[in-house]
Short mmCIF file of C-alpha atoms in Angstrom, two decimals:
data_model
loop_
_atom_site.label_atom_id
_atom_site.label_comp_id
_atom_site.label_asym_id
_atom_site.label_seq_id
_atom_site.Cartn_x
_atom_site.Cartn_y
_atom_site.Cartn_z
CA UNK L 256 0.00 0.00 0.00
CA UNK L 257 0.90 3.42 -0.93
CA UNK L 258 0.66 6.52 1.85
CA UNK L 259 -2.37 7.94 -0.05
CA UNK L 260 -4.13 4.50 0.20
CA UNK L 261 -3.46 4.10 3.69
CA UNK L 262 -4.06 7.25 4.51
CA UNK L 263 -8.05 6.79 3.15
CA UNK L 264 -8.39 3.49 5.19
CA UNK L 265 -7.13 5.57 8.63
CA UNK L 266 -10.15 8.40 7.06
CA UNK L 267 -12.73 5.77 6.88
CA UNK L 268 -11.67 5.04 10.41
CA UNK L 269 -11.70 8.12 11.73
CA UNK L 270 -14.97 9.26 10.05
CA UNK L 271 -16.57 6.06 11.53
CA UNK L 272 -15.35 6.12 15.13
CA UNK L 273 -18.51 8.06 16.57
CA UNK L 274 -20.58 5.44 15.51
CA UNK L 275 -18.45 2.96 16.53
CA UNK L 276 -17.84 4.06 20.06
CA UNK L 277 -21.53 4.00 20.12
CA UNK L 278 -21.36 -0.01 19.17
CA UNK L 279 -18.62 -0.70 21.23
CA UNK L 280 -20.61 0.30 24.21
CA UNK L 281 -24.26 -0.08 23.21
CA UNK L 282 -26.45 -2.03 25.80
CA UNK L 283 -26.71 -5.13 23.54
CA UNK L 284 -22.59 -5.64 23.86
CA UNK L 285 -22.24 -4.04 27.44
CA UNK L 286 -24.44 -7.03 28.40
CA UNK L 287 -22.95 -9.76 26.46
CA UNK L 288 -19.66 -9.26 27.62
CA UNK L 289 -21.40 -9.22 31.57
CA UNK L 290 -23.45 -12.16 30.78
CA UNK L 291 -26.85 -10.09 31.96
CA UNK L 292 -28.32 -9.99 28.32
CA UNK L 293 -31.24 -12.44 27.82
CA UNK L 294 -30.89 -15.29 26.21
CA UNK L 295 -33.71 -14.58 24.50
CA UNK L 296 -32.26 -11.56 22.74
CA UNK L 297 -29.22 -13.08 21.79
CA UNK L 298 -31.44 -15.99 20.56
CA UNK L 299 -33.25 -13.12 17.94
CA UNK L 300 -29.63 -11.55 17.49
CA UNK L 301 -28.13 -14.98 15.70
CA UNK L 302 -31.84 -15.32 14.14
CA UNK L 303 -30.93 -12.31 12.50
CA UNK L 304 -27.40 -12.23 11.79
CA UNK L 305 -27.69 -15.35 10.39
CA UNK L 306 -29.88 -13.83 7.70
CA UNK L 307 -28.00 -11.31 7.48
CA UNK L 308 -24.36 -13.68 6.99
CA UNK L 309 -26.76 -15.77 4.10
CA UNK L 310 -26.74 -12.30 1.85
CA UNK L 311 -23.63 -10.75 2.87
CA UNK L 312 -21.68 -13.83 1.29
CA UNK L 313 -23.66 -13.86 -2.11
CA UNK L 314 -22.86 -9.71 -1.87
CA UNK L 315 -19.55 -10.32 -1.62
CA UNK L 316 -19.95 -13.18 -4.82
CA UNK L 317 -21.85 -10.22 -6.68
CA UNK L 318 -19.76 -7.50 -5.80
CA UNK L 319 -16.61 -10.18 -6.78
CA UNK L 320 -18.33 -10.02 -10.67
CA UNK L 321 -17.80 -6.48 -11.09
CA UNK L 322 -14.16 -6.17 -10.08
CA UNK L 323 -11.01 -7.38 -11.99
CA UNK L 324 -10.21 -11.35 -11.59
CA UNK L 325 -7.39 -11.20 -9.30
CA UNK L 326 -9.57 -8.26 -6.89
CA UNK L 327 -12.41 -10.74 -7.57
CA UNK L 328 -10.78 -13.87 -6.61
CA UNK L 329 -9.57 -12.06 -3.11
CA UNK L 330 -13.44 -11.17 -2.40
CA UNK L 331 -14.68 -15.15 -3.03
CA UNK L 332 -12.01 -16.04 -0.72
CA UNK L 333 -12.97 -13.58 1.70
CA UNK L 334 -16.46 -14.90 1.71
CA UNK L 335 -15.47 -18.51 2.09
CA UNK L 336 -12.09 -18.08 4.65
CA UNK L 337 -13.18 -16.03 7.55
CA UNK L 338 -14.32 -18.97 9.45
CA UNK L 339 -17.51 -16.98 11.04
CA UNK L 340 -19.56 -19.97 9.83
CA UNK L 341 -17.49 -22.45 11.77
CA UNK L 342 -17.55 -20.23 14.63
CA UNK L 343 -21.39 -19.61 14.21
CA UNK L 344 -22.77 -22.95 14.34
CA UNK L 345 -21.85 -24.22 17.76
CA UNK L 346 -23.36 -21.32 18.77
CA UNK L 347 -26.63 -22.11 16.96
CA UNK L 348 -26.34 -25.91 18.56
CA UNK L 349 -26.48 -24.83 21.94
CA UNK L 350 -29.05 -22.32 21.16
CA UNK L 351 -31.27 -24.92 20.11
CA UNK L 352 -31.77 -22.60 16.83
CA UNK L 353 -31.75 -24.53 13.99
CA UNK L 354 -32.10 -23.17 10.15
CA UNK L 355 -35.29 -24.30 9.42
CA UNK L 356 -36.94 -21.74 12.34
CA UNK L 357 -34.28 -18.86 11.24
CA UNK L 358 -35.77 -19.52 7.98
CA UNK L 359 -39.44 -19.00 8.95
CA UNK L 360 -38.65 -16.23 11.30
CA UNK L 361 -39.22 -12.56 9.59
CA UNK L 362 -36.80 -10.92 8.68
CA UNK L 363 -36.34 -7.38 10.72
CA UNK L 364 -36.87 -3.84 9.33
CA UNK L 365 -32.88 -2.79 10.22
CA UNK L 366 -31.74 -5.86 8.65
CA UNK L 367 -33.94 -5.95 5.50
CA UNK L 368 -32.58 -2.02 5.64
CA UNK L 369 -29.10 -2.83 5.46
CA UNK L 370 -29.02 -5.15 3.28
CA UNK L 371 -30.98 -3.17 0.71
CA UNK L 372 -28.51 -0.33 1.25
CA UNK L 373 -25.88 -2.89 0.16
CA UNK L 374 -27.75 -4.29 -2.80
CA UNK L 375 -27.76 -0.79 -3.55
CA UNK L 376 -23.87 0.00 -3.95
CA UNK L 377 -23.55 -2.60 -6.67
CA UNK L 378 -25.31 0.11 -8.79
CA UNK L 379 -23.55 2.78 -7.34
CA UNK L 380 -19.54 1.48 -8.18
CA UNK L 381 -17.87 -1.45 -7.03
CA UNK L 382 -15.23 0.15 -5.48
CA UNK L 383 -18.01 1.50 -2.82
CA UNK L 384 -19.31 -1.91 -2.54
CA UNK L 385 -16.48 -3.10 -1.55
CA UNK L 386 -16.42 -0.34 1.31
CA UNK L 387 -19.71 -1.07 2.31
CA UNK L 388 -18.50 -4.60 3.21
CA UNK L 389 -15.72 -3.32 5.51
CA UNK L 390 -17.34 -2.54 8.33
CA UNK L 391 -18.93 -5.67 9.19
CA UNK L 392 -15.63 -6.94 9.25
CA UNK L 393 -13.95 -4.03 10.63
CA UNK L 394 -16.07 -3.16 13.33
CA UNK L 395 -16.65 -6.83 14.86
CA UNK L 396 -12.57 -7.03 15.15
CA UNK L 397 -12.56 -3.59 16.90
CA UNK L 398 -15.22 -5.37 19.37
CA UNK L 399 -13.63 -8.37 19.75
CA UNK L 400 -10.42 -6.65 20.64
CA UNK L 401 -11.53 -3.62 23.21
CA UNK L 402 -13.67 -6.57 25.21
CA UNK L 403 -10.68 -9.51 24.83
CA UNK L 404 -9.64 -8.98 28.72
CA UNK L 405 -13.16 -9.63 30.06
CA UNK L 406 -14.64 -13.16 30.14
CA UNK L 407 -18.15 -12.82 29.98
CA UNK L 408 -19.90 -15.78 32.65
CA UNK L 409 -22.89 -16.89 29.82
CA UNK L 410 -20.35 -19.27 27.21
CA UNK L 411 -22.36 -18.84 24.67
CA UNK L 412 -21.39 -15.20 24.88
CA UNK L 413 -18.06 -15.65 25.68
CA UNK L 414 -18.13 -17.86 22.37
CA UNK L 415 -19.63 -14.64 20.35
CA UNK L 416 -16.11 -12.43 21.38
CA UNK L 417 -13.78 -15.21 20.42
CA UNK L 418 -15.42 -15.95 17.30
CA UNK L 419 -13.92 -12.91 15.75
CA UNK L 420 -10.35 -12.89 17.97
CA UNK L 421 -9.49 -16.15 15.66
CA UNK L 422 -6.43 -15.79 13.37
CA UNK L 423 -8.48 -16.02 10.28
CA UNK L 424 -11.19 -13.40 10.97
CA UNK L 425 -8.16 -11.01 11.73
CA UNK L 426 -6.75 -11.70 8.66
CA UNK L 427 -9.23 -11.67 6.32
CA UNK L 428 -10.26 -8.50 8.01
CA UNK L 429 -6.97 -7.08 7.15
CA UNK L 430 -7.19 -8.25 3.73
CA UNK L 431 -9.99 -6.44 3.31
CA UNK L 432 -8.92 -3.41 4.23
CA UNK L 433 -5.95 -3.54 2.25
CA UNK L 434 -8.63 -3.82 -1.02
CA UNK L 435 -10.68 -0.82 0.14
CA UNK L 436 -7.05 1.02 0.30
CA UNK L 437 -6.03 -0.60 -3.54
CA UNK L 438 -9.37 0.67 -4.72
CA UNK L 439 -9.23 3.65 -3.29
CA UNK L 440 -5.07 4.60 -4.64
CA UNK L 441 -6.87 3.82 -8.13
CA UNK L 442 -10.00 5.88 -7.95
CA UNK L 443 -10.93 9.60 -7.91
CA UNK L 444 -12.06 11.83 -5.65
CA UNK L 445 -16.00 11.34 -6.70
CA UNK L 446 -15.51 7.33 -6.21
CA UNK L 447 -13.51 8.07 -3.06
CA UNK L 448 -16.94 10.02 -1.77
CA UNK L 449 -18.73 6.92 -2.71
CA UNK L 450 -17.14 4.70 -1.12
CA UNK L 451 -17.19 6.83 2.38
CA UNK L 452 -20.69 7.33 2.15
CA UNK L 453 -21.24 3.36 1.45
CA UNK L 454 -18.94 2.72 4.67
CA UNK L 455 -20.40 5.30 6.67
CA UNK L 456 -23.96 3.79 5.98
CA UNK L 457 -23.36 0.51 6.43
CA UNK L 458 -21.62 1.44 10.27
CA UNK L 459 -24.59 3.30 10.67
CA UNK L 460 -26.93 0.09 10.26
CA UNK L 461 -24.35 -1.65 12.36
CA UNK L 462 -25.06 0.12 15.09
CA UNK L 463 -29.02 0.32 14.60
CA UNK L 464 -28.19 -3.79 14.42
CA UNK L 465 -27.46 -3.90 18.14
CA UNK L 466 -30.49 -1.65 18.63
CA UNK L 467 -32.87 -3.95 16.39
CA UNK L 468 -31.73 -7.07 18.50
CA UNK L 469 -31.82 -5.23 21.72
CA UNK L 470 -35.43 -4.34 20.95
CA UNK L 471 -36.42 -7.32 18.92
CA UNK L 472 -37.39 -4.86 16.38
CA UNK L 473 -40.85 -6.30 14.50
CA UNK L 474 -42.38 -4.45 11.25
CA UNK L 475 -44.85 -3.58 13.73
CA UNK L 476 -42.70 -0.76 15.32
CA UNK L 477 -42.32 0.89 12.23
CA UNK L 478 -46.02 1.73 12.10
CA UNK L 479 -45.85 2.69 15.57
CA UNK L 480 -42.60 4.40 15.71
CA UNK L 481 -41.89 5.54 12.34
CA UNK L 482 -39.17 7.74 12.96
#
């Protein structure tokens, strides 16, 4: 990597830490990593994420068409080498969640929301759907890491934060990053813009992700609460 493509990776960060404070320390995480979350919200958390994984991997096979081979290539292995499935489905197990009821189960306005707003990128340029992946990555290491020295009592929790201290998460996390940078060396400034906005977005739904779980958000709300 170049200075000026570094440089836009440690902008993306900067631009994004507000929000990500707020993740960091929102109730939903606070409470995971003290064990006093619910089961049953965690239980609607992996309902959802698990949606949510299901489309981010055939966004990153989508966004993987538009880019050149070798970028492309990186992206499919991205999808298929963080290991977040593998670390995932022991969690489901002792959840007693299996696929068939995350299946059935609705999916949530935030959720449908975000990934929408990533669909949407792909017709915006591919370099800024590329950024809008980042922070799913980024963001969960960033957690991981600030909560490592605390051992939350509930396993199953504890087994959330370790999920995404593994070797492999951390390195296809960096991996990514050093894409978003490659893209961004090669692009101008009105790509560049794109690409921010796509990564700011996407760790704004982040955060309204630990919200939606924390609430067990329901289509409902947004008739009620529309705002």
């Amino acid at each position: 990597m170049n200075a000026n493509s570094t440089k836009f990776s440690e902008t993306l960060h900067q631009a994004a830490t507000p929000l990500w404070q707020k993740s960091i320390h929102h109730p939903f995480i606070t409470e995971l990593a003290s064990g006093k979350l619910p089961l049953t919200t965690f239980r609607y958390y992996l309902t959802q994420d698990t949606k949510y994984l299901a489309a981010f991997e055939q966004l990153h096979e989508r966004t993987a068409a538009l880019l050149p081979q070798s970028q492309g290539d990186l992206l499919l292995k991205l999808a298929a080498g963080s290991g977040e499935d593998d670390q995932r489905n022991p969690m489901l197990e002792q959840m007693n969640l299996s696929l068939e009821e995350i299946q059935k189960a609705p999916i949530a306005p935030n959720n449908y929301a975000y990934i929408t707003h990533m669909e949407h990128q792909l017709s915006v340029n591919p370099a800024a759907a590329v950024a809008g992946l980042l922070p799913c990555y980024w963001l969960y290491d960033e957690i991981a890491d600030y909560w490592k020295n605390q051992t939350s009592p509930v396993p199953v929790y504890q087994a959330f934060f370790d999920s995404y201290q593994t070797v492999g998460f951390d390195t296809s996390t960096r991996q990514l990053i050093d894409l978003v940078n490659d893209l961004a060396a090669a692009s101008n400034e009105t790509v560049r813009q794109q690409m921010m906005t796509a990564f700011l977005r996407s760790s704004s739904y982040e955060l309204g992700f630990w919200q939606m779980a924390y609430t067990h958000q329901t289509w409902s709300d947004m008739i009620n609460n529309p705002a």
